[in-house]
Tab-separated table of C-alpha atoms in Angstrom:
chain	number	residue	atom	x	y	z
X	137	MET	CA	-13.074	16.723	-2.386
X	138	SER	CA	-9.977	14.707	-3.363
X	139	GLU	CA	-9.654	11.119	-2.202
X	140	ILE	CA	-6.144	9.687	-2.068
X	141	LEU	CA	-5.532	5.952	-2.006
X	142	VAL	CA	-2.747	5.041	0.426
X	143	LEU	CA	-1.640	1.567	-0.650
X	144	TYR	CA	1.077	-0.330	1.175
X	145	TYR	CA	2.699	-3.708	1.781
X	146	SER	CA	4.050	-4.262	5.279
X	147	ARG	CA	5.599	-7.478	6.464
X	148	TYR	CA	6.361	-6.506	10.058
X	149	GLY	CA	4.287	-3.355	10.601
X	150	ALA	CA	6.762	-0.504	10.051
X	151	VAL	CA	5.458	0.429	6.594
X	152	GLU	CA	1.873	0.124	7.874
X	153	ALA	CA	2.690	2.608	10.638
X	154	MET	CA	4.118	5.034	8.072
X	155	ALA	CA	1.054	4.563	5.835
X	156	ARG	CA	-1.195	5.483	8.749
X	157	LEU	CA	0.865	8.652	9.307
X	158	VAL	CA	0.550	9.508	5.614
X	159	CYS	CA	-3.230	9.149	6.002
X	160	GLN	CA	-3.180	11.528	8.955
X	161	GLY	CA	-1.277	14.077	6.871
X	162	ILE	CA	-3.714	13.724	3.974
X	163	GLU	CA	-6.718	14.074	6.291
X	164	SER	CA	-5.214	17.262	7.767
X	165	MET	CA	-5.401	18.970	4.349
X	166	PRO	CA	-8.691	20.765	3.637
X	167	GLY	CA	-10.745	18.950	1.019
X	168	CYS	CA	-8.726	15.720	1.161
X	169	THR	CA	-9.616	12.278	2.436
X	170	ALA	CA	-7.482	9.139	2.625
X	171	ARG	CA	-8.454	5.575	1.756
X	172	LEU	CA	-6.059	3.109	3.424
X	173	ARG	CA	-5.584	-0.254	1.668
X	174	THR	CA	-3.064	-3.080	1.715
X	175	VAL	CA	-2.272	-6.172	-0.374
X	176	PRO	CA	-2.262	-9.845	0.637
X	177	PRO	CA	0.978	-11.131	2.145
X	178	VAL	CA	3.565	-12.503	-0.243
X	179	SER	CA	4.017	-16.242	0.138
X	180	ALA	CA	6.833	-18.426	-1.135
X	181	THR	CA	4.383	-21.323	-1.231
X	182	SER	CA	2.252	-21.109	-4.353
X	183	GLU	CA	-0.431	-23.394	-2.898
X	184	SER	CA	-1.120	-20.943	-0.091
X	185	THR	CA	-3.602	-18.122	-0.685
X	186	ALA	CA	-4.658	-15.285	1.550
X	187	PRO	CA	-8.257	-15.035	2.733
X	188	GLU	CA	-10.584	-12.699	0.806
X	189	ILE	CA	-10.781	-10.331	3.790
X	190	PRO	CA	-7.807	-9.727	6.109
X	191	SER	CA	-8.307	-10.744	9.740
X	192	LYS	CA	-7.109	-7.325	10.945
X	193	GLY	CA	-6.149	-3.957	9.538
X	194	PRO	CA	-7.427	-2.244	6.402
X	195	PRO	CA	-9.078	-4.157	3.548
X	196	TYR	CA	-7.148	-5.453	0.549
X	197	VAL	CA	-7.046	-3.104	-2.412
X	198	GLU	CA	-9.514	-3.699	-5.231
X	199	GLN	CA	-9.679	-2.327	-8.766
X	200	ARG	CA	-12.486	0.016	-7.744
X	201	ASP	CA	-10.182	1.649	-5.166
X	202	LEU	CA	-7.816	2.598	-7.981
X	203	ASP	CA	-10.697	3.717	-10.205
X	204	GLU	CA	-12.426	5.855	-7.566
X	205	CYS	CA	-9.447	7.689	-6.071
X	206	ASP	CA	-7.831	10.847	-7.430
X	207	ALA	CA	-4.242	10.018	-6.455
X	208	LEU	CA	-2.107	7.160	-5.156
X	209	ALA	CA	0.479	7.072	-2.362
X	210	LEU	CA	2.387	3.787	-2.529
X	211	GLY	CA	4.535	2.348	0.255
X	212	LEU	CA	6.737	-0.709	0.525
X	213	SER	CA	10.054	-1.623	2.039
X	214	LEU	CA	12.996	-1.603	-0.352
X	215	ILE	CA	14.553	-4.387	1.700
X	216	HIS	CA	12.273	-6.817	-0.146
X	217	ILE	CA	13.194	-5.447	-3.598
X	218	SER	CA	16.051	-7.152	-5.408
X	219	GLU	CA	19.261	-5.112	-5.611
X	220	PRO	CA	19.316	-4.713	-9.445
X	221	THR	CA	15.806	-3.193	-9.541
X	222	ARG	CA	16.083	-1.047	-6.382
X	223	PRO	CA	17.252	2.128	-8.246
X	224	LEU	CA	14.155	1.935	-10.463
X	225	TYR	CA	11.852	1.985	-7.430
X	226	ILE	CA	13.808	4.814	-5.833
X	227	SER	CA	13.633	6.911	-9.020
X	228	TYR	CA	9.828	6.583	-9.079
X	229	ALA	CA	9.583	7.318	-5.357
X	230	VAL	CA	11.098	10.776	-5.773
X	231	LEU	CA	8.835	11.865	-8.657
């Protein structure tokens, strides 16, 4: 059985919705399971930290998630990526 980590960052929910659809696709493949994880919200205030456990949605990713899974599907919005580095992210996305 292959377990695929679906890791995403979603500010307004659109990327989260796509991540959930990716999980459905993974789960529809024989012998595959999906593990949905997210990351804490990005804050411009360095004094602010996110709680250890999110109040809703999937848990935050931990090192063991990366260690235990066979593959990684990564999702984020390119709107939040600076213009000079955007082509780098796009080139990795199509690999």
